Amino acid sequence: MSLIELRGVTKTFLSGAEAVTPVQDLDFDVQQGEFVCLMGPSGSGKTTLLHLLAGIDQPSEGRVVIAGEEVSAMSANALARWRTRAVGYVFQQYNLIPVLTAAENVEVPLLLLRMSRADRARRVAVALAAVGLTDRAHHLPRQMSGGQQQRVAIARALVADPVALLADEPTGNLDRSSATATMQLLRRLVDEFGKTLVMVTHDPQAAKSADRVVHLDKGRIVDRVDAEAAEHDHA
Ligand SMILES: Nc1ncnc2c1ncn2[C@@H]1O[C@H](COP(=O)(O)OP(=O)(O)OP(=O)(O)O)[C@@H](O)[C@H]1O
Ligand SMILES: [Mg+2]
């Protein structure tokens, strides 16, 4: 069985009289320990798909099953609990809380779990060490570079030891060298920590780190079409 299993998944949003269907009748599988990259034009449904994987949105039709649990059948309460321990989410804009230090930002997901202060401190230290930021634990986000802030965000996504990491354009705001360092870190989390990673990117360079690239167009999985992707094929 796949770690992530989508069957016949459709997501329709109603805005006024208009219906938008960013994900259409999708079958999609990700294996345990796999690093999959999602690419596709703007509006092709990449973020919507990640939201469905994270249980941030529920499908209009079809089933989302992650690690044997049917996410698409959970109540809102069950979903909130499940999300904290099952998936870690990394955003393009980092989304750190500006008044909290790196360590305090990383601790936030653990506050939703039943855990002693000492256990939380231990987990935070392990996560910060994994991203190479032990020496920045007491810095505020504004005292760190973009690349360091993204590594704090990755530590926060990791800290509850989720089965899957989901990342939406994690290198979109970074310069080339920070982007490369971030991709090396993500690759290492898959190789050394056995994490499963689904990452959205527009960056063909970043996509090279993945085990597999899946192309979306108009809410469906397609064979690669664009020139950038074709170039990546021959690289
Ligand atoms: N909550 C929502 N309500 C209405 N429409 C939505 C909602 N979320 C997404 N959409 C629509 O679904 C389509 C796909 O959006 P999505 O954010 O998944 O695209 P994307 O592939 O991530 O694009 P980008 O590369 O620009 O981030 C868009 O047309 C968008 O307007
Ligand atoms: Mg998007």
Tab-separated table of N, CA, C and O in Angstrom, residues 3-4 28 30 36 38 46-47 49-56 66 82-83 86-92 150 153-154 157-158 162-170 186 195-200:
chain	number	residue	atom	x	y	z
A	3	LEU	N	1.992	5.095	0.841
A	3	LEU	CA	1.818	5.954	2.017
A	3	LEU	C	0.708	6.972	1.773
A	3	LEU	O	-0.131	7.220	2.626
A	4	ILE	N	0.743	7.574	0.563
A	4	ILE	CA	-0.290	8.545	0.174
A	4	ILE	C	-1.045	7.954	-1.015
A	4	ILE	O	-0.431	7.509	-1.984
A	28	PHE	N	-3.413	9.445	-7.508
A	28	PHE	CA	-2.040	9.870	-7.230
A	28	PHE	C	-1.520	9.039	-6.067
A	28	PHE	O	-2.212	8.879	-5.061
A	30	VAL	N	2.030	8.138	-3.579
A	30	VAL	CA	3.405	8.410	-3.170
A	30	VAL	C	3.809	7.295	-2.212
A	30	VAL	O	3.064	6.967	-1.277
A	36	VAL	N	8.697	13.405	-4.075
A	36	VAL	CA	7.990	13.692	-5.323
A	36	VAL	C	7.861	15.195	-5.494
A	36	VAL	O	7.534	15.918	-4.549
A	38	LEU	N	6.008	18.300	-7.550
A	38	LEU	CA	4.851	18.672	-8.366
A	38	LEU	C	5.186	19.945	-9.129
A	38	LEU	O	5.583	20.940	-8.528
A	46	LYS	N	-1.719	22.939	-8.011
A	46	LYS	CA	-0.651	22.371	-7.170
A	46	LYS	C	-0.902	22.621	-5.676
A	46	LYS	O	-0.829	21.695	-4.858
A	47	THR	N	-1.187	23.876	-5.331
A	47	THR	CA	-1.420	24.203	-3.915
A	47	THR	C	-2.696	23.531	-3.414
A	47	THR	O	-2.740	23.014	-2.287
A	49	LEU	N	-3.878	20.719	-4.382
A	49	LEU	CA	-3.544	19.310	-4.134
A	49	LEU	C	-2.799	19.145	-2.803
A	49	LEU	O	-3.120	18.257	-2.004
A	50	LEU	N	-1.834	20.020	-2.533
A	50	LEU	CA	-1.120	19.938	-1.241
A	50	LEU	C	-2.081	20.137	-0.069
A	50	LEU	O	-1.973	19.454	0.950
A	51	HIS	N	-3.020	21.075	-0.220
A	51	HIS	CA	-4.013	21.307	0.844
A	51	HIS	C	-4.861	20.061	1.091
A	51	HIS	O	-5.216	19.760	2.234
A	52	LEU	N	-5.163	19.332	0.010
A	52	LEU	CA	-5.938	18.086	0.171
A	52	LEU	C	-5.105	17.035	0.899
A	52	LEU	O	-5.616	16.302	1.744
A	53	LEU	N	-3.802	16.988	0.590
A	53	LEU	CA	-2.910	16.026	1.261
A	53	LEU	C	-2.751	16.369	2.738
A	53	LEU	O	-2.575	15.491	3.575
A	54	ALA	N	-2.791	17.665	3.056
A	54	ALA	CA	-2.584	18.123	4.435
A	54	ALA	C	-3.877	18.116	5.241
A	54	ALA	O	-3.863	18.429	6.432
A	55	GLY	N	-4.995	17.806	4.590
A	55	GLY	CA	-6.272	17.893	5.293
A	55	GLY	C	-6.660	19.325	5.614
A	55	GLY	O	-7.471	19.584	6.488
A	56	ILE	N	-6.069	20.286	4.911
A	56	ILE	CA	-6.466	21.693	5.069
A	56	ILE	C	-7.788	21.895	4.327
A	56	ILE	O	-8.655	22.638	4.755
A	66	ILE	N	-3.948	8.478	3.846
A	66	ILE	CA	-2.538	8.679	4.179
A	66	ILE	C	-2.179	7.780	5.357
A	66	ILE	O	-2.833	7.828	6.400
A	82	TRP	N	-5.133	14.951	13.710
A	82	TRP	CA	-4.376	14.134	12.762
A	82	TRP	C	-3.292	14.970	12.069
A	82	TRP	O	-2.142	14.548	11.947
A	83	ARG	N	-3.658	16.173	11.652
A	83	ARG	CA	-2.746	17.015	10.872
A	83	ARG	C	-1.465	17.317	11.659
A	83	ARG	O	-0.360	17.262	11.111
A	86	ALA	N	0.640	14.039	11.708
A	86	ALA	CA	0.876	13.284	10.471
A	86	ALA	C	1.600	14.059	9.380
A	86	ALA	O	2.348	13.473	8.609
A	87	VAL	N	1.371	15.354	9.292
A	87	VAL	CA	2.014	16.106	8.206
A	87	VAL	C	2.684	17.379	8.712
A	87	VAL	O	2.201	18.037	9.626
A	88	GLY	N	3.819	17.688	8.099
A	88	GLY	CA	4.505	18.956	8.345
A	88	GLY	C	4.452	19.767	7.070
A	88	GLY	O	4.695	19.235	5.991
A	89	TYR	N	4.114	21.069	7.190
A	89	TYR	CA	3.882	21.886	6.006
A	89	TYR	C	4.887	23.034	5.962
A	89	TYR	O	5.083	23.733	6.956
A	90	VAL	N	5.537	23.208	4.821
A	90	VAL	CA	6.515	24.287	4.648
A	90	VAL	C	6.000	25.234	3.559
A	90	VAL	O	5.630	24.791	2.476
A	91	PHE	N	5.982	26.525	3.876
A	91	PHE	CA	5.412	27.531	2.971
A	91	PHE	C	6.515	28.338	2.277
A	91	PHE	O	7.618	28.485	2.814
A	92	GLN	N	6.167	28.917	1.144
A	92	GLN	CA	7.118	29.776	0.430
A	92	GLN	C	7.559	30.959	1.306
A	92	GLN	O	8.730	31.340	1.306
A	150	GLN	N	13.862	29.833	6.476
A	150	GLN	CA	13.215	28.665	5.859
A	150	GLN	C	13.660	27.387	6.576
A	150	GLN	O	12.862	26.463	6.731
A	153	ALA	N	11.590	27.038	9.539
A	153	ALA	CA	10.252	26.560	9.138
A	153	ALA	C	10.275	25.050	8.858
A	153	ALA	O	9.318	24.338	9.175
A	154	ILE	N	11.379	24.565	8.301
A	154	ILE	CA	11.511	23.125	8.041
A	154	ILE	C	11.636	22.368	9.377
A	154	ILE	O	11.020	21.312	9.562
A	157	ALA	N	8.271	22.039	10.751
A	157	ALA	CA	7.494	21.014	10.055
A	157	ALA	C	7.886	19.604	10.497
A	157	ALA	O	7.094	18.676	10.425
A	158	LEU	N	9.128	19.457	10.947
A	158	LEU	CA	9.680	18.155	11.333
A	158	LEU	C	9.423	17.769	12.780
A	158	LEU	O	9.483	16.593	13.132
A	162	PRO	N	6.313	13.954	11.764
A	162	PRO	CA	5.211	13.532	10.900
A	162	PRO	C	5.665	12.494	9.882
A	162	PRO	O	6.868	12.379	9.618
A	163	VAL	N	4.707	11.741	9.317
A	163	VAL	CA	5.082	10.766	8.296
A	163	VAL	C	5.392	11.460	6.978
A	163	VAL	O	6.230	10.994	6.214
A	164	ALA	N	4.726	12.571	6.698
A	164	ALA	CA	4.931	13.237	5.407
A	164	ALA	C	5.235	14.713	5.590
A	164	ALA	O	4.685	15.379	6.464
A	165	LEU	N	6.139	15.204	4.754
A	165	LEU	CA	6.416	16.632	4.675
A	165	LEU	C	5.840	17.148	3.367
A	165	LEU	O	6.009	16.520	2.311
A	166	LEU	N	5.166	18.297	3.441
A	166	LEU	CA	4.600	18.927	2.260
A	166	LEU	C	5.213	20.313	2.157
A	166	LEU	O	5.244	21.043	3.155
A	167	ALA	N	5.718	20.661	0.984
A	167	ALA	CA	6.383	21.955	0.845
A	167	ALA	C	5.874	22.652	-0.409
A	167	ALA	O	5.865	22.069	-1.490
A	168	ASP	N	5.411	23.898	-0.251
A	168	ASP	CA	4.873	24.661	-1.378
A	168	ASP	C	5.874	25.737	-1.779
A	168	ASP	O	6.007	26.750	-1.099
A	169	GLU	N	6.583	25.511	-2.853
A	169	GLU	CA	7.615	26.436	-3.347
A	169	GLU	C	8.567	26.886	-2.230
A	169	GLU	O	8.742	28.084	-2.002
A	170	PRO	N	9.205	25.933	-1.553
A	170	PRO	CA	10.040	26.288	-0.390
A	170	PRO	C	11.263	27.116	-0.761
A	170	PRO	O	11.832	27.780	0.105
A	186	LEU	N	16.432	19.186	2.384
A	186	LEU	CA	15.204	18.389	2.175
A	186	LEU	C	15.550	16.975	1.696
A	186	LEU	O	14.976	15.993	2.157
A	195	LYS	N	11.919	10.453	5.685
A	195	LYS	CA	10.685	11.220	5.480
A	195	LYS	C	10.174	11.039	4.063
A	195	LYS	O	10.945	10.763	3.138
A	196	THR	N	8.876	11.213	3.897
A	196	THR	CA	8.241	11.225	2.583
A	196	THR	C	7.944	12.684	2.277
A	196	THR	O	7.436	13.400	3.143
A	197	LEU	N	8.304	13.131	1.083
A	197	LEU	CA	8.211	14.572	0.791
A	197	LEU	C	7.479	14.810	-0.527
A	197	LEU	O	7.812	14.214	-1.551
A	198	VAL	N	6.496	15.683	-0.480
A	198	VAL	CA	5.841	16.165	-1.703
A	198	VAL	C	6.091	17.661	-1.766
A	198	VAL	O	5.706	18.396	-0.857
A	199	MET	N	6.761	18.092	-2.822
A	199	MET	CA	7.180	19.488	-2.941
A	199	MET	C	6.689	20.102	-4.245
A	199	MET	O	6.889	19.526	-5.314
A	200	VAL	N	6.072	21.266	-4.139
A	200	VAL	CA	5.704	22.038	-5.325
A	200	VAL	C	6.858	22.972	-5.658
A	200	VAL	O	7.411	23.611	-4.760
